[in-house]
Coordinates of C-alpha atoms in Angstrom, one line a residue:
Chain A
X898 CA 70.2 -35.4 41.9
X899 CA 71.0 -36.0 38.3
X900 CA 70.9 -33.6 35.7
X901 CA 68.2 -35.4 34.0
X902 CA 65.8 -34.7 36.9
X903 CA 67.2 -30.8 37.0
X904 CA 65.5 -30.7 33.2
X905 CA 62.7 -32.8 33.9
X906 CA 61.1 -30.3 36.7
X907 CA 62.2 -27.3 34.6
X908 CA 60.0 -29.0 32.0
X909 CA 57.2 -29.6 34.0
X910 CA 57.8 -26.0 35.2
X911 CA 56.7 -24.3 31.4
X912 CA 53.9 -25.1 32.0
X913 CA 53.0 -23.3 35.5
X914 CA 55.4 -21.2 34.4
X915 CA 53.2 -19.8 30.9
X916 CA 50.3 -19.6 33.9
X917 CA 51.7 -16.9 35.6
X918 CA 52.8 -15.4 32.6
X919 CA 49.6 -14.9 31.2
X920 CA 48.3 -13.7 34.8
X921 CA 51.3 -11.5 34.8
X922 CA 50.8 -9.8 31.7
X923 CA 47.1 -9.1 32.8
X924 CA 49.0 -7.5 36.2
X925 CA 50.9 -5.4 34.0
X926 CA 48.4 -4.3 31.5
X927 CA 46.2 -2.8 34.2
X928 CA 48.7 -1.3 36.4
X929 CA 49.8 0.3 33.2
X930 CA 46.8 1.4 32.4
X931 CA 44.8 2.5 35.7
X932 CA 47.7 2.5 38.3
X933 CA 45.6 -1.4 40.0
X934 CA 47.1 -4.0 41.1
X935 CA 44.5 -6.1 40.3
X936 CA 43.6 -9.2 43.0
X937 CA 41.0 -10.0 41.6
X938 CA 42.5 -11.2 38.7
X939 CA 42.9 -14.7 40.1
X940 CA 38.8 -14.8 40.5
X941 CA 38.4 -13.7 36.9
X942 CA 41.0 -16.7 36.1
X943 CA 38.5 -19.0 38.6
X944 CA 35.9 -17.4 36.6
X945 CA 37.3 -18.8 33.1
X946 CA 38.4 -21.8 34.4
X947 CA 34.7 -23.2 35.9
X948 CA 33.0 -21.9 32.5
X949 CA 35.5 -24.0 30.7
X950 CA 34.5 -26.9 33.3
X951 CA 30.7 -26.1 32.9
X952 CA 31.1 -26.5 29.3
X953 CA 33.0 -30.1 29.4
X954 CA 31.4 -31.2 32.6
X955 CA 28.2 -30.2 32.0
X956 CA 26.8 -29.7 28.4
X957 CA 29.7 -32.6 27.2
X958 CA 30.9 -29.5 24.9
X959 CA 33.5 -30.0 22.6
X960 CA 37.0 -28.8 24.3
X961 CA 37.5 -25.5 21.7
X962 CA 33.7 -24.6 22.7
X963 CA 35.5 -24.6 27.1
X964 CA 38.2 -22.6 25.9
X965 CA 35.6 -20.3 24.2
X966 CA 33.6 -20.0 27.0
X967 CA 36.1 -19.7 29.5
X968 CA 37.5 -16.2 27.6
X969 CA 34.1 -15.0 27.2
X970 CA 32.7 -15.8 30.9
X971 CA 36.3 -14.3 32.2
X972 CA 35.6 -10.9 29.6
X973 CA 32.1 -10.6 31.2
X974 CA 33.1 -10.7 34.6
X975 CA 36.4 -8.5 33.8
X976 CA 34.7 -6.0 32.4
X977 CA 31.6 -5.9 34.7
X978 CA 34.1 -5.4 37.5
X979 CA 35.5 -2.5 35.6
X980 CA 32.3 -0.2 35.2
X981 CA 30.6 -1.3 38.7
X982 CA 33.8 -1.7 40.8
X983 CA 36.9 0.2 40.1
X984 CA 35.2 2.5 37.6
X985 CA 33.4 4.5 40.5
X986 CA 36.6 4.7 42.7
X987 CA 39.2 5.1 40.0
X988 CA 39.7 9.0 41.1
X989 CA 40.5 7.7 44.5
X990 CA 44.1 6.3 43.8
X991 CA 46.1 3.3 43.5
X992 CA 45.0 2.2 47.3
X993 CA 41.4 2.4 47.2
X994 CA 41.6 0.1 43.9
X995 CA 43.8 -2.3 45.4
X996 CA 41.1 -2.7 48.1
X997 CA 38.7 -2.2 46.1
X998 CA 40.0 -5.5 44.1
X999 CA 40.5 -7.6 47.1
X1000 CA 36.8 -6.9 47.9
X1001 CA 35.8 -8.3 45.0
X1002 CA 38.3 -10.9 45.1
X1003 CA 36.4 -12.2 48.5
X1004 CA 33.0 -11.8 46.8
X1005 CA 33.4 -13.5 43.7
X1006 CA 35.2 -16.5 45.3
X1007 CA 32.2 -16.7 48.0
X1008 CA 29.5 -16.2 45.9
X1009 CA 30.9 -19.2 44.2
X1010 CA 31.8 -21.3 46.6
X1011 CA 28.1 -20.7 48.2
X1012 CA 26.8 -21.8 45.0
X1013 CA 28.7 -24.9 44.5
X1014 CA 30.6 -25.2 47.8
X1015 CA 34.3 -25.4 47.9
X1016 CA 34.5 -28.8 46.6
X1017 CA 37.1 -29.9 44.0
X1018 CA 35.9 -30.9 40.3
X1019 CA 37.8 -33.2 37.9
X1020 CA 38.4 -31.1 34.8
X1021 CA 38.7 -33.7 32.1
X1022 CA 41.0 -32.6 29.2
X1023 CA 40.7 -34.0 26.1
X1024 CA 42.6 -37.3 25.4
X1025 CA 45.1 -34.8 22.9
X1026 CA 46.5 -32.7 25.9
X1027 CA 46.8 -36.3 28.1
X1028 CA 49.4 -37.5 25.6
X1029 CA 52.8 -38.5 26.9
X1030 CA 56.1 -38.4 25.3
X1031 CA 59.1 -40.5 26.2
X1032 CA 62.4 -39.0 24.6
X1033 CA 65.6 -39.4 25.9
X1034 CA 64.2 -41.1 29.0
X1035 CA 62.5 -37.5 29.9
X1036 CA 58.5 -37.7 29.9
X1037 CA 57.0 -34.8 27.7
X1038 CA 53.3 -33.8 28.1
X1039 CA 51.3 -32.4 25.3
X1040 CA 49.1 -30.2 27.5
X1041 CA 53.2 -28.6 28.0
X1042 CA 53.6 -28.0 25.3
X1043 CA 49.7 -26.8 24.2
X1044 CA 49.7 -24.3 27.2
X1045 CA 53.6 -23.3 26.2
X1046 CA 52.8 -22.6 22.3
X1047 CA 49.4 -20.6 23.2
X1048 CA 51.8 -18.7 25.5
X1049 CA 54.1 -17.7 23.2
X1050 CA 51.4 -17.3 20.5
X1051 CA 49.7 -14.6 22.7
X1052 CA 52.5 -12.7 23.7
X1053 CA 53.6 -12.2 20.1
X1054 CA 50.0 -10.8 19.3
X1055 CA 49.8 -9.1 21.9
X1056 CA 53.3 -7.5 21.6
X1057 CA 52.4 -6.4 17.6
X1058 CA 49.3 -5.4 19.0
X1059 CA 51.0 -2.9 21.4
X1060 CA 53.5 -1.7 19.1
X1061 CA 52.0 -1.2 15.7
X1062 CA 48.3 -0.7 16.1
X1063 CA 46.7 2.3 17.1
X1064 CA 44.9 1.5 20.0
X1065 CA 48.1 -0.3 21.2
X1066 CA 49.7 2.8 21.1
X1067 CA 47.0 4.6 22.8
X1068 CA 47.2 2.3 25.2
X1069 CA 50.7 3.0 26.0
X1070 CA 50.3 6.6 25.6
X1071 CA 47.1 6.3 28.3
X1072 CA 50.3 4.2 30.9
X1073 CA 52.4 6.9 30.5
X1074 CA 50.3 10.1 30.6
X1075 CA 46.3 10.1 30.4
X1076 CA 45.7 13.5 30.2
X1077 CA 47.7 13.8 27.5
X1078 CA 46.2 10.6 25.4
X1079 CA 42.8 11.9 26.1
X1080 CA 43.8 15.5 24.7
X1081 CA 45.3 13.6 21.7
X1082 CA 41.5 12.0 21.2
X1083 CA 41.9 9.0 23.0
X1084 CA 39.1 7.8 24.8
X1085 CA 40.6 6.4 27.9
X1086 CA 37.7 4.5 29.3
X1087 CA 37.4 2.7 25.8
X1088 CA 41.2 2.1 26.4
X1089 CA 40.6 0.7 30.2
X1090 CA 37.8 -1.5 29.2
X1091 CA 39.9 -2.6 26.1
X1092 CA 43.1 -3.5 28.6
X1093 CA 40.4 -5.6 31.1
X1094 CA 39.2 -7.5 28.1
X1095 CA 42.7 -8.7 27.0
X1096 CA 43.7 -9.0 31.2
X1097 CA 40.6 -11.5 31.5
X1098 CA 40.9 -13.3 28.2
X1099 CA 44.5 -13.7 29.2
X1100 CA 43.7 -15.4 32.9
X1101 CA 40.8 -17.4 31.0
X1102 CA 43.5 -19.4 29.2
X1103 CA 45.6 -19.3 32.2
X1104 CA 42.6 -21.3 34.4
X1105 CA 42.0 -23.3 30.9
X1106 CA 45.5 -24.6 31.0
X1107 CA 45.5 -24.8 34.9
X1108 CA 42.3 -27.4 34.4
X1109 CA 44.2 -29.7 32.0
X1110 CA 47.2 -29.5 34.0
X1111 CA 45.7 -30.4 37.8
X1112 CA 42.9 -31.9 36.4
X1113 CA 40.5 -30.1 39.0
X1114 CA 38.9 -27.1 39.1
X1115 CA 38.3 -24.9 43.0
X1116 CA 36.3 -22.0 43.7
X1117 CA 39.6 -21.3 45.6
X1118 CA 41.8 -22.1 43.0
X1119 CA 42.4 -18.5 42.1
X1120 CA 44.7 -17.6 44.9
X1121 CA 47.9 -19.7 44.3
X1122 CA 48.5 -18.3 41.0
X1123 CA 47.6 -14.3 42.1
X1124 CA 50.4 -13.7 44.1
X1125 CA 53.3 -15.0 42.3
X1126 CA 52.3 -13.6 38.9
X1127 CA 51.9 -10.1 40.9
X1128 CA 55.7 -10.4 41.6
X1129 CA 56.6 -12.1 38.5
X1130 CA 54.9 -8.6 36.5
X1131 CA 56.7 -6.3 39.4
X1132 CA 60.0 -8.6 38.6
X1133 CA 59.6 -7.6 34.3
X1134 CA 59.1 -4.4 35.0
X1135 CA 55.9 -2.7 35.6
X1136 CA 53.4 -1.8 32.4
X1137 CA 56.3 -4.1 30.2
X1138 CA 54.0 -7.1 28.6
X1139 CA 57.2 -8.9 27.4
X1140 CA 59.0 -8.2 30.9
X1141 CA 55.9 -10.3 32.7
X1142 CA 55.9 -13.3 30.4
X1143 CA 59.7 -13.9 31.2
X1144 CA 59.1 -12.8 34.9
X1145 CA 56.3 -15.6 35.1
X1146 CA 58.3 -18.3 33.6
X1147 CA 61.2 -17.0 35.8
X1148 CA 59.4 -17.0 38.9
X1149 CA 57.6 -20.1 37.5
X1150 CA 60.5 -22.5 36.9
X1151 CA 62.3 -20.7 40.2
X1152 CA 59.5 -22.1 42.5
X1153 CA 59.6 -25.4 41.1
X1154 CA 63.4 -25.8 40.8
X1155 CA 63.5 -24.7 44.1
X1156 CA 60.9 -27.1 45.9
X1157 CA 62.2 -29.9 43.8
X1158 CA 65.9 -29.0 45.4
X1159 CA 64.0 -29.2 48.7
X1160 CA 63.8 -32.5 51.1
X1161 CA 60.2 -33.9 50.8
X1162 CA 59.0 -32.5 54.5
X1163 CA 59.7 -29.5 53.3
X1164 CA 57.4 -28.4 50.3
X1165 CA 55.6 -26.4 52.1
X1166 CA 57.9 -23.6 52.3
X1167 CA 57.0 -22.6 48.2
X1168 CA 56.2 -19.5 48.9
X1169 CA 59.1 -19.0 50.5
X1170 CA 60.6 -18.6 46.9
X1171 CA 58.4 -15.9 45.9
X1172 CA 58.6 -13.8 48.7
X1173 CA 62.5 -14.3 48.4
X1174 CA 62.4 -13.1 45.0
X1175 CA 60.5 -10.2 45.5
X1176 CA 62.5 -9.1 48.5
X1177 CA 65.7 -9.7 46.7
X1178 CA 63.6 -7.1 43.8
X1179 CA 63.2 -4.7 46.2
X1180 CA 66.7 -4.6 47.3
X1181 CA 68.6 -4.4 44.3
X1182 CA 65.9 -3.6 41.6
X1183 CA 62.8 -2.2 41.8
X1184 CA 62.4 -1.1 38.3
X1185 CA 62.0 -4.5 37.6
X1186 CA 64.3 -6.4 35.3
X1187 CA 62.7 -4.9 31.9
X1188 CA 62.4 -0.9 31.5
X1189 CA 58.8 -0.4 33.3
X1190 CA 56.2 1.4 31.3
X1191 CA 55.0 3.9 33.0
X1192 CA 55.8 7.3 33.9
X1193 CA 58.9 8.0 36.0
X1194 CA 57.2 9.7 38.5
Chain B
X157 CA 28.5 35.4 12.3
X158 CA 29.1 32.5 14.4
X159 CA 29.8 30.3 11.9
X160 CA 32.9 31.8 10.8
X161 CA 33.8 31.7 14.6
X162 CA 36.0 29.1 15.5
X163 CA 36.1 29.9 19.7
X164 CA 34.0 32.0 21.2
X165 CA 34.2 32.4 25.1
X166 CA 31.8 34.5 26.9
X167 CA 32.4 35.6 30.4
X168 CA 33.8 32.3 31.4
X169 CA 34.7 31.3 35.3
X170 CA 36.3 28.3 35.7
X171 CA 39.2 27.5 38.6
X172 CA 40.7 24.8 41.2
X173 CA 38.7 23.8 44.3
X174 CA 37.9 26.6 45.9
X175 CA 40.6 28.2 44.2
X176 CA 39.0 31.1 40.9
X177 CA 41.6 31.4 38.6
X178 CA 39.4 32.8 35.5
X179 CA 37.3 35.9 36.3
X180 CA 35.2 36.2 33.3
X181 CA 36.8 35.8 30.4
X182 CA 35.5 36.8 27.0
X183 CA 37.4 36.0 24.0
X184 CA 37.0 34.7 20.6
X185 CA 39.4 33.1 17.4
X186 CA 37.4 33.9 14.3
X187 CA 38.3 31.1 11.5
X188 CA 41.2 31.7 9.7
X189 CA 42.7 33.9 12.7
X190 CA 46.3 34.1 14.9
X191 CA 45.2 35.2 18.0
X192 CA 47.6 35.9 20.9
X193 CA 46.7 35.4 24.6
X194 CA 50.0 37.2 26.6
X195 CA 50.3 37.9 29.9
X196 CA 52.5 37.0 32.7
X197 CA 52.9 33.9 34.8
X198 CA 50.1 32.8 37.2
X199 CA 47.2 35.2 35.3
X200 CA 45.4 32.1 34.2
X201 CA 46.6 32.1 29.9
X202 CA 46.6 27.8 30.4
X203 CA 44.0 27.3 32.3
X204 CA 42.0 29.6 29.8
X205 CA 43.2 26.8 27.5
X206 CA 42.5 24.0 29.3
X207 CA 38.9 25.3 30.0
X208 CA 38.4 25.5 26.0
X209 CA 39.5 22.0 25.6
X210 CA 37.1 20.7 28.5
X211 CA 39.8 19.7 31.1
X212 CA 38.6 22.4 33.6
X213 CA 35.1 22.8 33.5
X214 CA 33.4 26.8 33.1
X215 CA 31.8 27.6 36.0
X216 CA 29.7 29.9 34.5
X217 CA 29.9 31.6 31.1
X218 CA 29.6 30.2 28.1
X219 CA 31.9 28.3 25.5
X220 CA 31.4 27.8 22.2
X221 CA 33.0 26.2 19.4
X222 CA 31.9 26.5 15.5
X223 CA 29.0 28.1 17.1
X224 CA 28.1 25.0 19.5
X225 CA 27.7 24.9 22.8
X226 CA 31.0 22.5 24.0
X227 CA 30.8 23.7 27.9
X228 CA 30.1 19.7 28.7
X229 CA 32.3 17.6 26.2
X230 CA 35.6 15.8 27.4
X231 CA 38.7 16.5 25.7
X232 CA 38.5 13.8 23.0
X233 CA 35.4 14.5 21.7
X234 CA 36.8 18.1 21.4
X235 CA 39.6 16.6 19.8
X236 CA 38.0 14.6 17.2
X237 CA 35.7 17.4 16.5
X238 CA 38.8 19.3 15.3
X239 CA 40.9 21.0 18.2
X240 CA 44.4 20.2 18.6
X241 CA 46.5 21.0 21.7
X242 CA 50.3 21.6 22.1
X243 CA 50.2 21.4 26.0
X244 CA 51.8 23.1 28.8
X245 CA 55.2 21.4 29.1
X246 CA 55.0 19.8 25.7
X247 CA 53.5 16.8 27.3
X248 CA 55.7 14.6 24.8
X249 CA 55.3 10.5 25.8
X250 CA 58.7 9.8 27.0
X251 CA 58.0 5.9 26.0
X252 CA 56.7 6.3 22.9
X253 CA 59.2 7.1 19.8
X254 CA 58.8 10.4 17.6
X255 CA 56.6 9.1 14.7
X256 CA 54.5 6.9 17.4
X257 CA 54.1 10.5 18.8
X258 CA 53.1 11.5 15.6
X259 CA 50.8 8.5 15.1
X260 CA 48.5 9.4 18.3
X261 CA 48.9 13.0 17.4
X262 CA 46.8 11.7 14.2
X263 CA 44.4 9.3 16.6
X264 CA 41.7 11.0 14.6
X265 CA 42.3 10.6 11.2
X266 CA 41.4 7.2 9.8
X267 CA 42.5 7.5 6.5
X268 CA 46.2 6.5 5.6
X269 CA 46.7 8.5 3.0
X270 CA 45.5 11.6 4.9
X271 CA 48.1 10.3 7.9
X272 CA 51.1 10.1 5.2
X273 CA 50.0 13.3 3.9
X274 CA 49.7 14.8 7.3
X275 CA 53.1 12.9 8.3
X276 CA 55.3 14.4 4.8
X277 CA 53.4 18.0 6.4
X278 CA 55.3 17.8 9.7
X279 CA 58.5 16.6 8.3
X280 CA 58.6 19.6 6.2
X281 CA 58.2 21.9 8.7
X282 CA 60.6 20.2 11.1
X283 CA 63.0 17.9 9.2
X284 CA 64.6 17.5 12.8
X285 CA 61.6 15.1 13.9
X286 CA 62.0 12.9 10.6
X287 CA 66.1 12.7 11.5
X288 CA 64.9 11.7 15.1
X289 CA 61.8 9.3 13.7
X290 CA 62.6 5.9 16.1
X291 CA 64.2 7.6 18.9
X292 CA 62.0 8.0 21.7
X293 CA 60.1 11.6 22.8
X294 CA 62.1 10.9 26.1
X295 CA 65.5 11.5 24.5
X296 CA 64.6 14.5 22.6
X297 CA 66.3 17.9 23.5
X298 CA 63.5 20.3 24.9
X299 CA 63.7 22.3 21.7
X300 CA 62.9 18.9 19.7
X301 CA 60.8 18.0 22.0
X302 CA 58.6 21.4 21.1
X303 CA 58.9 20.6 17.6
X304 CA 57.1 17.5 18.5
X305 CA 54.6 19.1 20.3
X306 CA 53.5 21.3 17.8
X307 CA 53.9 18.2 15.1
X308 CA 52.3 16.2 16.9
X309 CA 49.2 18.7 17.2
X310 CA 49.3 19.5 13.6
X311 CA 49.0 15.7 12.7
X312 CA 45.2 15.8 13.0
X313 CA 44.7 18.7 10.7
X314 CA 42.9 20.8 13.4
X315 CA 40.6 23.7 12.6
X316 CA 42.0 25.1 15.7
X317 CA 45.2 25.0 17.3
X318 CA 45.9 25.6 20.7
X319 CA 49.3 26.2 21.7
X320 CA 50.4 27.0 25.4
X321 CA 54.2 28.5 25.8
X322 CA 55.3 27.3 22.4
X323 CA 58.6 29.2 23.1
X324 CA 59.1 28.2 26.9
X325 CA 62.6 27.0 27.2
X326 CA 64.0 26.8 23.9
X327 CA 66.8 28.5 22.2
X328 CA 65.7 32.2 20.5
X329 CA 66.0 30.9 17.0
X330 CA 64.3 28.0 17.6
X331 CA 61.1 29.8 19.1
X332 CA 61.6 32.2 15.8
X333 CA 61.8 29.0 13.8
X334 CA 58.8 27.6 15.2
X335 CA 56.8 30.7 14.9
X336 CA 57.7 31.3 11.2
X337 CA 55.6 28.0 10.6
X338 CA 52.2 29.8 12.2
X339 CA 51.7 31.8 8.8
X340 CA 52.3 28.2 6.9
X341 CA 49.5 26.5 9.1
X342 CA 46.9 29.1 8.7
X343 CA 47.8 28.9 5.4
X344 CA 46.4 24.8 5.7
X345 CA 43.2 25.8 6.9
X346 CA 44.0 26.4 10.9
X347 CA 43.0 28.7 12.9
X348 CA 45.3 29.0 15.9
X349 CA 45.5 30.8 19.6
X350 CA 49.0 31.0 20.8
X351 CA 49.2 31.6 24.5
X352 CA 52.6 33.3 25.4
X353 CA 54.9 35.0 28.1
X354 CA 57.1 35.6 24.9
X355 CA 55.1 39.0 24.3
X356 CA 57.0 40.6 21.4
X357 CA 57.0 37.4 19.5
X358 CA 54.0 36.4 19.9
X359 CA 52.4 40.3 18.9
X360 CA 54.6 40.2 15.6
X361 CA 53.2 36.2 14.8
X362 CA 49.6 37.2 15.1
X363 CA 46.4 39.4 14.1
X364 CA 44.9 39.9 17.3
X365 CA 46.1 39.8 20.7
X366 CA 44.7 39.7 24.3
X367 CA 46.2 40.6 27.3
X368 CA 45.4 38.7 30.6
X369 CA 46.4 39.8 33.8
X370 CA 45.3 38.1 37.4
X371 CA 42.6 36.3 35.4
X372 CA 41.1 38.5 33.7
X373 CA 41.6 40.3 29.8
X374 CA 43.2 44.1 30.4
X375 CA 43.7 45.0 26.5
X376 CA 42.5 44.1 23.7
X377 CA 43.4 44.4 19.8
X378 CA 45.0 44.1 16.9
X379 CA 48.7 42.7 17.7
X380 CA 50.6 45.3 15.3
X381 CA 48.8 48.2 17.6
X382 CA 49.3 46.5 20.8
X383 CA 53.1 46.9 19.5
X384 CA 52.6 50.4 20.1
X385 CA 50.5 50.6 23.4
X386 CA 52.1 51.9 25.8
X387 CA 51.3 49.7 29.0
X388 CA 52.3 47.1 26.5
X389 CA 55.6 48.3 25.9
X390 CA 56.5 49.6 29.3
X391 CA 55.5 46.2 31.1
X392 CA 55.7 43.4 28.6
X393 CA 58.1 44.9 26.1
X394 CA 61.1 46.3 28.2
X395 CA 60.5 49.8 26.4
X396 CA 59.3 52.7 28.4

C-alpha cells in the first residue's frame, strides 16, 4: 500500500467528505435551534437531489437551473415539514421530534418511491464536473474540487452570517436560551423557519454533489449519508457550524481511509467505522471535539 | 388618563397548571414613573412580571399597556412595541460575548446610529461592560453579569423597563451603583418597575411602591411614606 494510494482515497474522500459536512451543519443548526435531531434531513437531501435530476433529466435544463431547483424544492419541503410536522409537537420534547422526523423520513421516501419506484437514475453532470486531472500520477476530478470549493464557500457564509448579522446572533441566542431571545424581541419561529431554510439548502447541494459524484440518483439514497453526518455534527460539537464541517470531512475521509485499508471481502463492514467513532465519542468525549453551542444544561 | 399610563393591570390571575400564583393583582406604572413591587420570596413579584410581558398568560383580569389591551401578544411583539426586561437570573447568553449581548438587547432598533447611540449610553453607565466588550456573558462575574442585564435591556430604549431582583446576589455597592442609574434612565424617557426583596433600596430608588404578599398587593403608596409604615419597617425593614 503505497503512500500514493493513502492520498489518492483521501482525495477521493473530499468529496463525500464536503457531503456530510453540509448534512452535518444542517444536524447542528436544528439541534441548536429546536433541540431535533433531524432524520429526515437525508429525505430533504433526496428531495434536492431528484429536483436537480428532474431538471437535467427531464426539461434538458441548463446545470445552474438543477442546482437552483434542487435548493428550492429542498427549502419547500424543509420548511413544509417544519409548520405541519415538528411545529405541532415541538412542546413535546427532543423525543417526540426525533420520531416525529423518522415518520416523515419513511413517508417522504415512500411516497417517492411509489411514485417513481425505487429504481436508480443516471444523473448526468455536465461535461465541466467529468473532467480529470492527471498530476503527479494522482487522478484529480473537477466535480472534487467543485463540491470541495462550494463547501468551503458556504461554510465561510454561513460562519459570518452567524457571527456578525443580527439574525445570526438571534439565532445563537434562540440555541442557547429561547425564552430569553424571545423577551429580547426575537421571533423564534421566524428564527426556526430561518435555520430549516439554510438546513435544506445545505442538504440540496449535498444531494447535487452526490448526483455528479455517483452519477445516480435513489428514492433511498438519503439514508447512507443521514447517519454518519449525525455523528460527524455530534463529533464537532453540537449547535458548532464550523465543528460539523470538520467532523464531516473527519468522519468522511475516516470511512474511506478505513475501507480502503480493508481486504476487498470486506467493505461491507463501513459502518463499522462510524459506529466506532461515535462510540469512541461517547467514551472519551461527548461534548464533541469543538465547544457545543448550546446550553450546559 | 390612560394615555399617560404606561402599565396598567386590573385584577389579574394568572399561575402554573393548576397551581394560582396571582390572586388579583391591580397595579399600574404611569409614564415617567419608578415604581417598586417588594415583597418576599415566593409571593408572586416575577411572575407578576412575566404575566406583563406575556410569558404567563392572565387568567382573568385585564392588562394594558399605553392603554391597549396586550392580554394576548407574545413577548416579542411586547418587546418591539417598547418593553424591555432584565430577567430573573440575569438570563445573560453564556455563548454570546458582552457587546453581542448588547447587540440582541437592541434586536429592535434598526437604525445604526440609534444602536451606537444606544451602545456609547450603556458604556457610560457601566464602563465595566465596555472593558469586558469580547469576553463572553459566560465569564462575567455575577455583578457584571447584572450590569449586562440591565444594559442589555436599556439597549432598546424601552418606554418601560422591567427589572426583576436587580440586586440579587451582587455586592452592596454594586446594587447601590446600579440603582443610582434608575434616576438617569427616567431621565431618557423610561418608565421603569423594579421588582425587589431588597426593600429599603428599592423604597429610597422609587416614587411609588407596592407590597405583594402570597400573591396578592397588601400596601400601597408613595415609597418615601412606605419608609415610614410601620408593617413596612417591622417586617421588611429590620426596624420595629
Amino acid at each position: 500500500m503505497s503512500f500514493q494510494y493513502i492520498i489518492q482515497q483521501i482525495l477521493n474522500a473530499l468529496a463525500w467528505g464536503s457531503m456530510l459536512g453540509l448534512m452535518a451543519v444542517g444536524y447542528t443548526l436544528l439541534y441548536g435551534v429546536l433541540g431535533l435531531v433531524n432524520f429526515a434531513q437525508g429525505e430533504v437531501f433526496m428531495v434536492g437531489a431528484f429536483a436537480a435530476y428532474f431538471v437535467i433529466a427531464l426539461a434538458k435544463g441548463p446545470f445552474w437551473l438543477a442546482v437552483l431547483a434542487a435548493v428550492g424544492g429542498a427549502v419547500v419541503a424543509g420548511v413544509l415539514l417544519e409548520r405541519v410536522a415538528f411545529r405541532p409537537v415541538r412542546k413535546a420534547g427532543g423525543i417526540t421530534l426525533f420520531i416525529t422526523s423518522l415518520a416523515v423520513s419513511i413517508a417522504i421516501k415512500n411516497i417517492y418511491i411509489m411514485g417513481l419506484t425505487n429504481k436508480i437514475r443516471p444523473f448526468n453532470s455536465p461535461a465541466f464536473l467529468r473532467t480529470v486531472h492527471h498530476w503527479k500520477g494522482l487522478l484529480i476530478y473537477n466535480s472534487t474540487l467543485a463540491i470541495l470549493a462550494v463547501t468551503v464557500a458556504v461554510t465561510i457564509a454561513l460562519l459570518l452570517f452567524v457571527n456578525r448579522t443580527k439574525t445570526g446572533i438571534a439565532m445563537r441566542a434562540v440555541a442557547y436560551d429561547r425564552e430569553t431571545a424571545e423577551l429580547m424581541g426575537v421571533n423564534t419561529n421566524r428564527i426556526i423557519v430561518v435555520a430549516f431554510v439554510i438546513a435544506s439548502s445545505l442538504a440540496a447541494l449535498a444531494g447535487v454533489a452526490w448526483g455528479v459524484r455517483f452519477g445516480s440518483v435513489q428514492p433511498t439514497m438519503g439514508f447512507t449519508p443521514v447517519v454518519s453526518a449525525f455523528i460527524a455534527a455530534v463529533l464537532g460539537g453540537i449547535g458548532n457550524i464550523l465543528g460539523a464541517v470538520v467532523g464531516g470531512f473527519i468522519i468522511g475521509v475516516g470511512e474511506i481511509l478505513f475501507v480502503g485499508f480493508l481486504p476487498p471481502e470486506l467493505i461491507g463492514l463501513r459502518p463499522v467505522f462510524v459506529w466506532a467513532v461515535l462510540f469512541v465519542l461517547l467514551l472519551f468525549k461527548p461534548s464533541g471535539l469543538f465547544p457545543a453551542n448550546v446550553k450546559p444544561s | 388618563m390612560s394615555d399617560n399610563m404606561a402599565i396598567r393591570l386590573q385584577d389579574v390571575h394568572a399561575g402554573y397548571g393548576k397551581m394560582e400564583v396571582l390572586f388579583g393583582i391591580t397595579l399600574h406604572v404611569a409614564s415617567g414613573e419608578i415604581v417598586a413591587l417588594v415583597g418576599p420570596n415566593g409571593t408572586g413579584k416575577t411572575t407578576t412580571l412575566r404575566t406583563i410581558v406575556g410569558q404567563v398568560r392572565a387568567r382573568s383580569g385585564s392588562l394594558e399597556y399605553m392603554g391597549e389591551d396586550v392580554s394576548h401578544k407574545p413577548p416579542y411583539v411586547l418587546t418591539r412595541r417598547g418593553i424591555a426586561t432584565s430577567p430573573e437570573g440575569r438570563a445573560i447568553l453564556g455563548n454570546l460575548t458582552v457587546l453581542e449581548n448588547l447587540r440582541l438587547g437592541a434586536y429592535t432598533i434598526r437604525d445604526p446610529a440609534q444602536f451606537r447611540r444606544g451602545l456609547e449610553r450603556v458604556y457610560a453607565l457601566f464602563p465595566r461592560l465596555q472593558e469586558r466588550e469580547h469576553q463572553s456573558g459566560g465569564s462575567l462575574s455575577g455583578g457584571e453579569q447584572q450590569m449586562l442585564a440591565v444594559g442589555r435591556a436599556l439597549m432598546s430604549r424601552p418606554k418601560l423597563l422591567l427589572l426583576d431582583e436587580p440586586s440579587l446576589g451582587i455586592a452592596p455597592n454594586l446594587a447601590r451603583t446600579i440603582f443610582a442609574t434608575f434616576e438617569e434612565i427616567r431621565r431618557e424617557g423610561s418608565s421603569i418597575l423594579i421588582v425587589e426583596q431588597n426593600v429599603y433600596l428599592s423604597l429610597r430608588a422609587s416614587d411609588r411602591s407596592y407590597v405583594m404578599e402570597r400573591g396578592k398587593i397588601v400596601l400601597e403608596g408613595e415609597s418615601r411614606g412606605l419608609l415610614q409604615n410601620p408593617h413596612v419597617k417591622a417586617a421588611y425593614l429590620g426596624v420595629a
